[in-house]
Structure formats: structure tokens, C-alpha cells
CSV table of C-alpha atoms in Angstrom, one decimal:
chain,number,residue,atom,x,y,z
A,1,UNK,CA,-171.4,126.5,-221.7
A,2,UNK,CA,-168.2,126.5,-219.5
A,3,UNK,CA,-169.4,128.5,-216.6
A,4,UNK,CA,-166.1,130.1,-215.7
A,5,UNK,CA,-165.9,131.6,-219.2
A,6,UNK,CA,-169.2,133.4,-218.8
A,7,UNK,CA,-169.3,137.2,-218.6
A,8,UNK,CA,-171.2,137.0,-215.3
A,9,UNK,CA,-168.5,134.8,-213.6
A,10,UNK,CA,-165.8,137.2,-214.7
A,11,UNK,CA,-167.6,140.3,-213.5
A,12,UNK,CA,-168.2,138.6,-210.1
A,13,UNK,CA,-164.5,137.8,-209.8
A,14,UNK,CA,-163.6,141.3,-210.7
A,15,UNK,CA,-166.0,142.5,-208.0
A,16,UNK,CA,-164.4,140.2,-205.5
A,17,UNK,CA,-161.0,141.6,-206.5
A,18,UNK,CA,-162.3,145.1,-206.0
A,19,UNK,CA,-163.7,144.0,-202.6
A,20,UNK,CA,-160.2,143.0,-201.5
A,21,UNK,CA,-158.4,146.0,-202.9
A,22,UNK,CA,-160.2,149.4,-203.1
A,23,UNK,CA,-163.0,148.0,-201.0
A,24,UNK,CA,-160.7,147.6,-198.0
A,25,UNK,CA,-159.0,150.9,-198.8
A,26,UNK,CA,-162.4,152.6,-198.7
A,27,UNK,CA,-163.2,150.9,-195.3
A,28,UNK,CA,-160.1,152.5,-193.8
A,29,UNK,CA,-160.5,155.9,-195.4
A,30,UNK,CA,-164.2,156.2,-194.6
A,31,UNK,CA,-163.3,156.0,-190.9
A,32,UNK,CA,-161.7,159.4,-191.5
A,33,UNK,CA,-158.0,159.8,-192.4
A,34,UNK,CA,-157.3,156.1,-192.6
A,35,UNK,CA,-158.2,155.6,-189.0
A,36,UNK,CA,-155.6,158.0,-187.7
A,37,UNK,CA,-156.1,160.8,-185.2
A,38,UNK,CA,-155.0,163.6,-187.5
A,39,UNK,CA,-155.9,163.7,-191.2
A,40,UNK,CA,-153.0,165.6,-192.7
A,41,UNK,CA,-150.4,162.8,-193.3
A,42,UNK,CA,-152.9,160.4,-194.8
A,43,UNK,CA,-154.4,163.1,-197.0
A,44,UNK,CA,-150.9,163.8,-198.2
A,45,UNK,CA,-150.3,160.1,-199.0
A,46,UNK,CA,-153.7,159.9,-200.8
A,47,UNK,CA,-152.8,163.0,-202.8
A,48,UNK,CA,-149.6,161.2,-203.9
A,49,UNK,CA,-151.7,158.1,-204.8
A,50,UNK,CA,-154.1,160.0,-207.0
A,51,UNK,CA,-151.2,162.1,-208.5
A,52,UNK,CA,-149.7,158.9,-209.8
A,53,UNK,CA,-153.1,157.8,-211.1
A,54,UNK,CA,-153.4,161.0,-213.1
A,55,UNK,CA,-150.9,159.5,-215.6
A,56,UNK,CA,-151.0,155.9,-214.6
A,57,UNK,CA,-154.6,155.1,-215.4
A,58,UNK,CA,-154.3,156.2,-219.1
A,59,UNK,CA,-150.9,154.6,-219.5
A,60,UNK,CA,-152.1,151.2,-218.1
A,61,UNK,CA,-155.3,151.4,-220.3
A,62,UNK,CA,-153.0,151.7,-223.4
A,63,UNK,CA,-150.8,148.8,-222.0
A,64,UNK,CA,-153.9,146.7,-221.4
A,65,UNK,CA,-154.9,146.9,-225.1
A,66,UNK,CA,-151.3,145.9,-226.0
A,67,UNK,CA,-150.5,143.2,-223.5
A,68,UNK,CA,-153.9,142.2,-222.2
A,69,UNK,CA,-156.4,143.1,-219.5
A,70,UNK,CA,-155.6,140.1,-217.3
A,71,UNK,CA,-151.9,140.9,-216.9
A,72,UNK,CA,-152.6,144.5,-216.0
A,73,UNK,CA,-155.3,143.4,-213.6
A,74,UNK,CA,-152.8,141.0,-211.8
A,75,UNK,CA,-150.3,143.9,-211.5
A,76,UNK,CA,-153.1,146.0,-209.9
A,77,UNK,CA,-153.5,143.6,-207.0
A,78,UNK,CA,-149.9,144.1,-205.7
A,79,UNK,CA,-149.8,147.6,-204.3
A,80,UNK,CA,-152.8,148.1,-201.9
A,81,UNK,CA,-151.5,145.9,-199.0
A,82,UNK,CA,-148.3,147.8,-198.6
A,83,UNK,CA,-150.3,151.0,-198.1
A,84,UNK,CA,-152.5,149.3,-195.4
A,85,UNK,CA,-149.4,148.0,-193.8
A,86,UNK,CA,-147.9,151.5,-193.7
A,87,UNK,CA,-151.0,152.7,-191.8
A,88,UNK,CA,-150.5,149.9,-189.3
A,89,UNK,CA,-146.8,150.8,-188.8
A,90,UNK,CA,-147.7,154.5,-188.4
A,91,UNK,CA,-150.6,153.8,-186.0
A,92,UNK,CA,-148.4,151.6,-183.8
A,93,UNK,CA,-144.9,153.1,-184.1
A,94,UNK,CA,-145.4,156.6,-185.5
A,95,UNK,CA,-143.4,155.9,-188.7
A,96,UNK,CA,-144.4,158.5,-191.4
A,97,UNK,CA,-142.1,157.8,-194.4
A,98,UNK,CA,-143.7,154.4,-194.9
A,99,UNK,CA,-147.2,156.0,-195.3
A,100,UNK,CA,-145.9,158.0,-198.3
A,101,UNK,CA,-144.2,155.0,-199.8
A,102,UNK,CA,-147.4,153.0,-199.4
A,103,UNK,CA,-149.3,155.8,-201.1
A,104,UNK,CA,-146.9,155.5,-204.1
A,105,UNK,CA,-147.3,151.7,-204.4
A,106,UNK,CA,-151.1,152.1,-204.0
A,107,UNK,CA,-151.1,154.7,-206.8
A,108,UNK,CA,-149.3,152.4,-209.3
A,109,UNK,CA,-151.5,149.4,-208.4
A,110,UNK,CA,-154.7,151.4,-208.5
A,111,UNK,CA,-153.8,152.8,-211.9
A,112,UNK,CA,-153.6,149.3,-213.3
A,113,UNK,CA,-156.6,147.9,-211.4
A,114,UNK,CA,-159.0,150.7,-212.2
A,115,UNK,CA,-158.1,150.7,-215.9
A,116,UNK,CA,-158.5,146.9,-216.2
A,117,UNK,CA,-161.5,146.1,-214.0
A,118,UNK,CA,-163.7,148.9,-215.3
A,119,UNK,CA,-163.1,147.7,-218.9
A,120,UNK,CA,-163.9,144.1,-217.9
A,121,UNK,CA,-167.1,145.1,-216.1
A,122,UNK,CA,-168.4,147.2,-219.1
A,123,UNK,CA,-166.8,145.4,-222.0
A,124,UNK,CA,-167.6,141.8,-221.1
A,125,UNK,CA,-171.3,142.7,-220.6
A,126,UNK,CA,-173.8,143.0,-223.4
A,127,UNK,CA,-175.4,146.5,-223.8
A,128,UNK,CA,-178.7,145.6,-222.1
A,129,UNK,CA,-176.8,144.2,-219.0
A,130,UNK,CA,-174.3,147.0,-218.4
A,131,UNK,CA,-176.2,148.6,-215.6
A,132,UNK,CA,-176.6,145.3,-213.8
A,133,UNK,CA,-173.0,144.2,-214.3
A,134,UNK,CA,-171.7,147.6,-213.1
A,135,UNK,CA,-173.9,147.3,-210.1
A,136,UNK,CA,-172.5,143.8,-209.3
A,137,UNK,CA,-168.9,144.9,-209.7
A,138,UNK,CA,-169.2,148.1,-207.6
A,139,UNK,CA,-171.6,146.4,-205.1
A,140,UNK,CA,-169.1,143.7,-204.4
A,141,UNK,CA,-166.4,146.3,-204.0
A,142,UNK,CA,-168.6,147.8,-201.2
A,143,UNK,CA,-168.7,144.4,-199.6
A,144,UNK,CA,-165.0,145.1,-198.7
A,145,UNK,CA,-166.0,148.2,-196.9
A,146,UNK,CA,-168.9,146.5,-195.2
A,147,UNK,CA,-166.8,143.7,-193.8
A,148,UNK,CA,-163.8,145.9,-193.1
A,149,UNK,CA,-165.8,148.5,-191.3
A,150,UNK,CA,-167.7,145.8,-189.3
A,151,UNK,CA,-164.4,144.5,-188.1
A,152,UNK,CA,-163.3,148.0,-187.2
A,153,UNK,CA,-166.5,148.7,-185.3
A,154,UNK,CA,-166.3,145.5,-183.3
A,155,UNK,CA,-162.7,146.3,-182.3
A,156,UNK,CA,-163.4,149.9,-181.4
A,157,UNK,CA,-167.0,149.9,-180.1
A,158,UNK,CA,-166.0,151.0,-176.6
A,159,UNK,CA,-164.1,154.0,-177.7
A,160,UNK,CA,-166.6,156.9,-177.2
A,161,UNK,CA,-163.9,159.6,-177.4
A,162,UNK,CA,-162.0,161.2,-180.3
A,163,UNK,CA,-158.7,159.6,-181.3
A,164,UNK,CA,-157.4,156.8,-183.6
A,165,UNK,CA,-158.6,153.2,-184.2
A,166,UNK,CA,-156.8,150.3,-182.6
A,167,UNK,CA,-153.8,148.9,-184.6
A,168,UNK,CA,-155.1,145.3,-184.5
A,169,UNK,CA,-157.8,146.6,-187.0
A,170,UNK,CA,-155.2,146.8,-189.8
A,171,UNK,CA,-153.9,143.2,-189.5
A,172,UNK,CA,-157.2,141.6,-190.5
A,173,UNK,CA,-157.7,144.0,-193.4
A,174,UNK,CA,-154.1,143.4,-194.7
A,175,UNK,CA,-154.9,139.7,-194.7
A,176,UNK,CA,-158.0,140.3,-196.8
A,177,UNK,CA,-156.1,142.4,-199.3
A,178,UNK,CA,-153.6,139.6,-199.9
A,179,UNK,CA,-156.5,137.5,-201.5
A,180,UNK,CA,-156.6,139.8,-204.6
A,181,UNK,CA,-153.7,138.2,-206.5
A,182,UNK,CA,-155.1,134.6,-206.5
A,183,UNK,CA,-158.5,135.9,-207.5
A,184,UNK,CA,-157.0,137.8,-210.5
A,185,UNK,CA,-155.6,134.5,-211.9
A,186,UNK,CA,-159.2,133.3,-212.4
A,187,UNK,CA,-160.1,136.0,-215.0
A,188,UNK,CA,-160.5,135.0,-218.6
A,189,UNK,CA,-159.0,137.0,-221.4
A,190,UNK,CA,-161.7,138.8,-223.6
A,191,UNK,CA,-161.4,136.5,-226.6
A,192,UNK,CA,-161.9,133.4,-224.4
A,193,UNK,CA,-165.2,134.7,-222.8
A,194,UNK,CA,-168.3,132.8,-224.0
A,195,UNK,CA,-171.3,135.0,-224.5
A,196,UNK,CA,-174.9,133.6,-224.2
A,197,UNK,CA,-175.9,135.1,-227.6
A,198,UNK,CA,-172.8,133.7,-229.3
A,199,UNK,CA,-171.1,137.0,-229.7
A,200,UNK,CA,-167.4,136.6,-230.3
A,201,UNK,CA,-164.8,139.2,-229.1
A,202,UNK,CA,-161.6,139.2,-231.1
A,203,UNK,CA,-158.4,139.1,-229.1
A,204,UNK,CA,-157.9,142.9,-228.4
A,205,UNK,CA,-154.1,142.5,-228.1
A,206,UNK,CA,-153.6,141.3,-231.7
A,207,UNK,CA,-151.6,143.6,-234.0
A,208,UNK,CA,-151.6,146.4,-231.4
A,209,UNK,CA,-148.9,149.1,-231.5
A,210,UNK,CA,-148.5,151.3,-228.4
A,211,UNK,CA,-148.2,154.5,-230.5
A,212,UNK,CA,-151.3,153.6,-232.4
A,213,UNK,CA,-153.2,153.1,-229.1
A,214,UNK,CA,-151.9,156.4,-227.9
A,215,UNK,CA,-153.2,158.0,-231.0
A,216,UNK,CA,-156.7,156.5,-230.3
A,217,UNK,CA,-156.4,157.7,-226.7
A,218,UNK,CA,-155.7,161.2,-227.9
A,219,UNK,CA,-158.6,161.1,-230.4
A,220,UNK,CA,-160.9,160.0,-227.6
A,221,UNK,CA,-159.8,162.9,-225.5
A,222,UNK,CA,-160.9,165.3,-228.2
A,223,UNK,CA,-164.3,163.6,-228.6
A,224,UNK,CA,-167.1,165.8,-227.4
A,225,UNK,CA,-168.8,162.9,-225.8
A,226,UNK,CA,-165.9,162.5,-223.5
A,227,UNK,CA,-164.6,166.0,-222.8
A,228,UNK,CA,-168.0,167.2,-221.7
A,229,UNK,CA,-167.7,164.7,-218.9
A,230,UNK,CA,-164.3,166.1,-217.7
A,231,UNK,CA,-165.8,168.6,-215.2
A,232,UNK,CA,-167.9,165.9,-213.4
A,233,UNK,CA,-164.9,163.5,-213.3
A,234,UNK,CA,-162.7,166.2,-211.7
A,235,UNK,CA,-165.2,168.0,-209.5
A,236,UNK,CA,-167.9,165.6,-208.2
A,237,UNK,CA,-165.9,163.8,-205.5
A,238,UNK,CA,-164.1,166.7,-203.8
A,239,UNK,CA,-166.5,166.4,-200.9
A,240,UNK,CA,-164.8,163.0,-199.9
A,241,UNK,CA,-161.8,164.8,-198.6
A,242,UNK,CA,-163.9,167.1,-196.5
A,243,UNK,CA,-165.9,164.1,-195.1
A,244,UNK,CA,-162.7,162.6,-193.8
A,245,UNK,CA,-161.8,165.8,-192.0
A,246,UNK,CA,-165.3,166.2,-190.7
A,247,UNK,CA,-165.3,162.7,-189.1
A,248,UNK,CA,-161.9,163.2,-187.5
A,249,UNK,CA,-162.7,166.7,-186.2
A,250,UNK,CA,-166.2,166.1,-184.7
A,251,UNK,CA,-166.9,162.3,-184.1
A,252,UNK,CA,-165.8,159.7,-181.6
A,253,UNK,CA,-163.8,156.7,-182.8
A,254,UNK,CA,-166.7,154.3,-182.6
A,255,UNK,CA,-168.9,156.8,-184.4
A,256,UNK,CA,-166.3,157.0,-187.2
A,257,UNK,CA,-166.2,153.2,-187.6
A,258,UNK,CA,-170.0,153.2,-187.6
A,259,UNK,CA,-169.8,155.9,-190.3
A,260,UNK,CA,-167.6,153.6,-192.4
A,261,UNK,CA,-170.1,150.8,-192.0
A,262,UNK,CA,-173.2,152.8,-192.8
A,263,UNK,CA,-171.3,154.5,-195.7
A,264,UNK,CA,-170.7,151.0,-197.2
A,265,UNK,CA,-174.4,150.1,-196.8
A,266,UNK,CA,-175.4,153.4,-198.5
A,267,UNK,CA,-173.0,152.7,-201.4
A,268,UNK,CA,-174.2,149.2,-201.8
A,269,UNK,CA,-177.8,150.5,-201.9
A,270,UNK,CA,-176.8,152.9,-204.6
A,271,UNK,CA,-175.2,150.2,-206.7
A,272,UNK,CA,-178.2,147.9,-206.4
A,273,UNK,CA,-180.7,150.7,-207.1
A,274,UNK,CA,-179.0,152.3,-210.1
A,275,UNK,CA,-177.9,148.9,-211.5
A,276,UNK,CA,-181.6,148.0,-211.7
A,277,UNK,CA,-182.8,151.5,-212.7
A,278,UNK,CA,-180.3,151.9,-215.7
A,279,UNK,CA,-181.4,148.6,-217.3
A,280,UNK,CA,-185.1,149.5,-217.2
A,281,UNK,CA,-186.8,149.5,-220.6
A,282,UNK,CA,-189.4,152.0,-219.4
A,283,UNK,CA,-187.2,155.1,-220.3
A,284,UNK,CA,-185.2,155.7,-223.4
A,285,UNK,CA,-181.5,156.1,-222.7
A,286,UNK,CA,-181.3,159.8,-223.6
A,287,UNK,CA,-184.3,160.6,-221.3
A,288,UNK,CA,-182.8,158.5,-218.5
A,289,UNK,CA,-179.5,160.3,-218.7
A,290,UNK,CA,-181.2,163.8,-218.4
A,291,UNK,CA,-183.5,162.7,-215.6
A,292,UNK,CA,-180.8,161.1,-213.6
A,293,UNK,CA,-178.4,164.1,-213.8
A,294,UNK,CA,-181.3,166.5,-212.9
A,295,UNK,CA,-182.0,164.5,-209.7
A,296,UNK,CA,-178.3,164.4,-208.8
A,297,UNK,CA,-177.9,168.1,-209.2
A,298,UNK,CA,-180.8,169.0,-206.9
A,299,UNK,CA,-179.9,166.4,-204.2
A,300,UNK,CA,-176.2,167.4,-204.1
A,301,UNK,CA,-177.0,171.1,-203.8
A,302,UNK,CA,-179.4,170.3,-200.9
A,303,UNK,CA,-176.7,168.2,-199.2
A,304,UNK,CA,-174.1,170.9,-199.4
A,305,UNK,CA,-176.5,173.4,-197.8
A,306,UNK,CA,-177.1,171.0,-195.0
A,307,UNK,CA,-173.4,170.3,-194.5
A,308,UNK,CA,-172.5,174.0,-194.5
A,309,UNK,CA,-175.0,174.5,-191.7
A,310,UNK,CA,-173.5,171.6,-189.7
A,311,UNK,CA,-170.0,172.8,-190.1
A,312,UNK,CA,-170.8,176.3,-189.0
A,313,UNK,CA,-172.6,175.0,-185.9
A,314,UNK,CA,-169.9,172.5,-184.8
A,315,UNK,CA,-166.9,174.8,-185.5
A,316,UNK,CA,-168.4,177.6,-183.4
A,317,UNK,CA,-169.5,175.3,-180.5
A,318,UNK,CA,-167.5,175.8,-177.2
A,319,UNK,CA,-166.2,173.5,-175.8
A,320,UNK,CA,-165.2,171.5,-178.8
A,321,UNK,CA,-167.9,169.1,-179.9
A,322,UNK,CA,-167.4,165.3,-179.9
A,323,UNK,CA,-170.4,163.6,-181.6
A,324,UNK,CA,-171.2,160.1,-180.4
A,325,UNK,CA,-174.3,157.9,-180.9
A,326,UNK,CA,-175.0,158.3,-177.1
A,327,UNK,CA,-175.2,162.1,-177.5
A,328,UNK,CA,-178.3,164.1,-178.5
A,329,UNK,CA,-178.1,165.7,-181.9
A,330,UNK,CA,-175.9,162.9,-183.3
A,331,UNK,CA,-178.3,162.0,-186.2
A,332,UNK,CA,-178.2,165.5,-187.6
A,333,UNK,CA,-174.4,165.4,-188.1
A,334,UNK,CA,-174.2,161.7,-189.0
A,335,UNK,CA,-176.9,161.4,-191.6
A,336,UNK,CA,-175.5,163.9,-194.0
A,337,UNK,CA,-172.2,162.0,-194.2
A,338,UNK,CA,-174.1,158.8,-195.1
A,339,UNK,CA,-176.1,160.6,-197.8
A,340,UNK,CA,-173.0,162.1,-199.3
A,341,UNK,CA,-171.6,158.6,-199.6
A,342,UNK,CA,-174.8,157.4,-201.3
A,343,UNK,CA,-174.5,160.2,-203.9
A,344,UNK,CA,-170.8,159.8,-204.5
A,345,UNK,CA,-171.3,156.1,-205.3
A,346,UNK,CA,-174.3,157.0,-207.5
A,347,UNK,CA,-172.0,159.3,-209.4
A,348,UNK,CA,-169.7,156.4,-210.1
A,349,UNK,CA,-172.6,154.3,-211.4
A,350,UNK,CA,-173.8,157.3,-213.6
A,351,UNK,CA,-170.4,157.9,-215.2
A,352,UNK,CA,-169.7,154.3,-216.0
A,353,UNK,CA,-173.2,153.8,-217.3
A,354,UNK,CA,-172.9,156.9,-219.6
A,355,UNK,CA,-169.6,155.7,-221.0
A,356,UNK,CA,-171.2,152.3,-221.7
A,357,UNK,CA,-174.0,154.2,-223.5
A,358,UNK,CA,-171.5,156.1,-225.6
A,359,UNK,CA,-169.1,153.3,-226.6
A,360,UNK,CA,-169.6,149.6,-227.4
A,361,UNK,CA,-166.3,148.0,-228.3
A,362,UNK,CA,-163.9,146.7,-225.6
A,363,UNK,CA,-160.8,148.6,-227.0
A,364,UNK,CA,-162.5,152.0,-226.8
A,365,UNK,CA,-164.1,151.2,-223.5
A,366,UNK,CA,-160.6,150.3,-222.0
A,367,UNK,CA,-159.2,153.6,-223.2
A,368,UNK,CA,-162.2,155.5,-222.0
A,369,UNK,CA,-162.2,154.0,-218.5
A,370,UNK,CA,-158.5,154.7,-218.2
A,371,UNK,CA,-158.9,158.3,-219.3
A,372,UNK,CA,-161.9,158.7,-217.0
A,373,UNK,CA,-160.0,157.5,-214.0
A,374,UNK,CA,-157.1,159.9,-214.9
A,375,UNK,CA,-159.4,162.9,-214.7
A,376,UNK,CA,-161.0,161.6,-211.6
A,377,UNK,CA,-157.6,161.3,-210.1
A,378,UNK,CA,-156.8,164.9,-210.9
A,379,UNK,CA,-159.7,166.0,-208.8
A,380,UNK,CA,-158.9,163.6,-206.0
A,381,UNK,CA,-155.2,164.6,-206.0
A,382,UNK,CA,-156.0,168.3,-205.8
A,383,UNK,CA,-158.8,167.6,-203.2
A,384,UNK,CA,-156.5,165.5,-200.9
A,385,UNK,CA,-153.7,168.0,-201.5
A,386,UNK,CA,-155.9,170.8,-200.1
A,387,UNK,CA,-156.9,168.4,-197.3
A,388,UNK,CA,-153.2,167.9,-196.4
A,389,UNK,CA,-152.9,171.6,-195.7
A,390,UNK,CA,-154.1,172.8,-192.4
A,391,UNK,CA,-156.9,175.1,-193.7
A,392,UNK,CA,-160.2,175.5,-191.9
A,393,UNK,CA,-162.7,172.7,-192.7
A,394,UNK,CA,-165.2,175.3,-193.9
A,395,UNK,CA,-162.8,176.4,-196.6
A,396,UNK,CA,-162.4,172.8,-197.7
A,397,UNK,CA,-166.2,172.4,-197.8
A,398,UNK,CA,-166.8,175.6,-199.8
A,399,UNK,CA,-164.2,174.6,-202.4
A,400,UNK,CA,-165.9,171.2,-202.8
A,401,UNK,CA,-169.3,173.0,-203.2
A,402,UNK,CA,-167.8,175.3,-205.9
A,403,UNK,CA,-166.2,172.4,-207.7
A,404,UNK,CA,-169.5,170.5,-207.8
A,405,UNK,CA,-171.4,173.6,-209.1
A,406,UNK,CA,-169.0,173.9,-212.0
A,407,UNK,CA,-169.9,170.3,-213.1
A,408,UNK,CA,-173.6,170.9,-213.6
A,409,UNK,CA,-173.9,172.6,-217.0
A,410,UNK,CA,-171.2,170.6,-218.9
A,411,UNK,CA,-172.6,167.3,-217.6
A,412,UNK,CA,-176.1,168.3,-218.6
A,413,UNK,CA,-174.8,169.0,-222.1
A,414,UNK,CA,-173.3,165.6,-222.2
A,415,UNK,CA,-176.6,163.9,-221.4
A,416,UNK,CA,-178.0,165.4,-224.7
A,417,UNK,CA,-175.4,163.3,-226.6
A,418,UNK,CA,-176.5,160.0,-225.1
A,419,UNK,CA,-177.7,157.7,-228.0
A,420,UNK,CA,-180.3,155.0,-227.7
A,421,UNK,CA,-177.6,152.5,-228.6
A,422,UNK,CA,-173.8,152.8,-228.1
A,423,UNK,CA,-171.4,153.3,-231.0
A,424,UNK,CA,-168.9,150.5,-231.9
A,425,UNK,CA,-165.7,152.5,-232.3
A,426,UNK,CA,-163.9,149.5,-233.9
A,427,UNK,CA,-166.4,149.5,-236.7
A,428,UNK,CA,-166.0,153.3,-237.1
A,429,UNK,CA,-162.2,152.8,-237.4
A,430,UNK,CA,-162.7,150.0,-240.0
A,431,UNK,CA,-165.1,152.2,-242.0
A,432,UNK,CA,-162.7,155.0,-241.9
A,433,UNK,CA,-159.8,152.8,-243.0
A,434,UNK,CA,-162.0,151.3,-245.8
A,435,UNK,CA,-162.9,154.8,-247.0
A,436,UNK,CA,-159.2,155.7,-247.2
A,437,UNK,CA,-158.3,152.5,-249.0
A,438,UNK,CA,-161.2,153.0,-251.5
A,439,UNK,CA,-159.9,156.4,-252.4
A,440,UNK,CA,-156.6,154.7,-253.0
A,441,UNK,CA,-158.3,152.0,-255.2
A,442,UNK,CA,-158.8,149.3,-252.6
A,443,UNK,CA,-161.8,147.0,-252.1
A,444,UNK,CA,-163.7,147.9,-248.9
A,445,UNK,CA,-165.5,144.5,-248.8
A,446,UNK,CA,-162.2,142.6,-248.8
A,447,UNK,CA,-160.6,144.9,-246.3
A,448,UNK,CA,-163.5,144.5,-243.9
A,449,UNK,CA,-163.5,140.7,-244.4
A,450,UNK,CA,-159.8,140.5,-243.6
A,451,UNK,CA,-160.3,142.6,-240.5
A,452,UNK,CA,-163.3,140.9,-239.1
A,453,UNK,CA,-164.2,137.6,-240.9
A,454,UNK,CA,-166.9,136.7,-238.4
A,455,UNK,CA,-169.1,139.7,-238.8
A,456,UNK,CA,-168.8,140.4,-242.5
């Protein structure tokens, strides 16, 4: 077998692309406010990024089914570096408009990248490997944060006071992000991938009309399996904006860069653990879904209670607190941030796994991933929008807590719909079309043979 056509090779390359793009983006943002001294401008730019992604992710998922995942993926590697460059210029020279421009380019690129890479990670894998492949993809993405934050920590290790990271930090990270484009050229189109079991994937771009894809997208939006996930997509990650404010308000520069590093380690641990756990044969998939969400709900509620206690303590302390690893009480304030990062990454693993449990065909998965990212972007856009307004951190935290609480019942209902094996939406469409043609006098056997000669 040609090794570079294998599903595993393609998922590893997608993971490395994710490492150079959102991985580096995460490394900057998990220092708090992109490494800046004040969080408001960067939160505004991030709100713009996710505002574009609200519409962009779904649009690019439709375009991916029409023009190909590889082309959309290549486009997705072009907009992250300008954003990092804008943070460098702002850090060194104080230029603000470029940060908003970079937020816009990042939003367009991220829309394409997230729609394409998620579909590749799920769709190229066989059903029994989707947990492992998702873990590889997201785990390699966190490698970007680990390397990026290690560089930041080494360059800022002597800064025990509050402030912003040194501007030389950005130059190295921008260089890493420029590697994304050549890596994207290594990806194989779906119909060229060689599966170990001989499974053949038809070219998903053949005979595709944009309006027909939009109709399928709208049909998916009305599917109960999807719309029950909307609350968790919108509401789970609101705490990320608060965490950025929390780091800038109460931690020294070197503690913030340490926070970025340990957050990357926590996220990598989450990807490895859940990638292994979801592919276990010990539990049935429906049982696994209910068990996982129950654990998530309890742990997240406990973390919010811990964080509220911390925020109340630090906001009322006089004089203003600066938490550094050389100070007593540092672990109490620092550990909760790392645990939140573990749970946020666990949430990504859970949502991608549950989509892979619902749907089997690449076309539906591409649309589902794009739609999923659109709703996640709504939540992030609103959360960063609130973060850009100078409200008290406690207000931001309480809003995040309320948004998570709203997600619990609907997501639990969604876990009751998880089947033991995912449904092939392409076969459902063919069955529906054959039924319609039969009613008009057609021969369903001939219709199916023409549509899919390999599997009939």
C-alpha cells in the first residue's frame, strides 16, 4: 500500500497543519489576551474572528463538498500568520487597526481550515478508529501550543511582574505558522485514500450543485441529532474568555506563559485519554455517551464553584494581587485554569466523537463539522464580545457559568440518540431517491447500481 495515501498519514498531516495554525494561535491566546498587557483589543479581534466563522464554517463546508476538501484546506492555511504578525506590531509599536485586520483574515482562514480538517479527521477514519484519529489530530494541534508556549516561557522566564510578553516571542511563532501551506499540499483527496479494509470512497465533488448541498445543510440543521447539540456548541467554551482575563488580571508574565504551557499539556492529556477511551469495546456507544456527559457535567460545575471562590478572593484583595510561582497560594489560583483547559479540550473530543457516532458518510460529516463550528463560533463571538467590554471579571465568569448550565439537559437528551453504529446519510439519500423513483415507475435496483456500482 502507498503509505502517503493511507488514512493515518493524512490525519497526521492534518494534525501537523493544525499544530502550525490554531495550535500557535492557542499558544498566544492561552498566555492571556494574546500576550498583551490589556485583554480588550485582542478580545475584540477574537470576537471578529469568530463572528466571521459563524457564517464562514458552514459556507466553506458546502464549498468543500463542491470543490474538494484539499483546496479548502489550503485556503485555510493563509490567514493565521497575519493575525500573529498584527500582535507583534501592536506589541512593539502600539498599532491597533492591524490587530482587527488580522482578526478578519484569521476568521476567513479558520472557517476553511476547521471545516476541512475536521471532516478529514473523522471521514477518512473507519468507525472503530474515530476516537484514536480525532485524538491524533487534536493532540498534534496541542503540540503547537506546547512548543509555542515553551518558547514564550524561555523568553519571559525572568519577568515576575504583570505586563506583556516580549515582542521577539512572536517572530518565532510566525515562522512556524508559515509551514502550514506546504504541509497542506501533502493531503490526498478522499477518493485517492487507500483504506486497509479495501473500502472505496467515491469522489465527493462529483455531480455536486451548491444549492443541493445547501439543501442538505438545512436538512441537517433540522435533524434532532444535531439541533440538540446546539446548546453545548454555543455554551460550553464561554469560560475561555474569562480565563484570558483572569490570567492578565492576576498573574505575572512568566506565570502566564507557564499557564499556556501547562494548558497545552492538559489538552494533550485530554486528547490521548479520550482518544483511547472512546474506542474501547468495553462499553456500548450509547452507554459511553451518557457516562461521559454525566462526568463532564459534575466536573464542570465543581470547577465553576472553585473559580468563583478564587475570583471573589483576588478581586477583593488589597493591594492588587500578582500571582507568581514564587508566591505562596499560587497553586490554588493556577490549578483551576489548567483543569478548565483539560475540560474544554475534552469537550471538543466529545462533540467530534458524538458526530462521528451519528453520521458515517464523508459528505454529511463535512456539512456537520462546518455547522458545528458555526454554532461554536456564535458562542465564542459573543463570549469574546463580552470580554472586549470592560465589565467586572466576576460578571464574565457568572455569564460563562449560566451558559454552561443551559447546555446540560439538551446534551443529555442528545446522548440518548447515539446509536451503536453511525448512519450512512448517503445511503439514506439514495434510498429516498429510489423510493421516489419507484413511485414514478423506476427500478430501484438500477438506480442504486448507477449511483454506487461498487457497493450494489
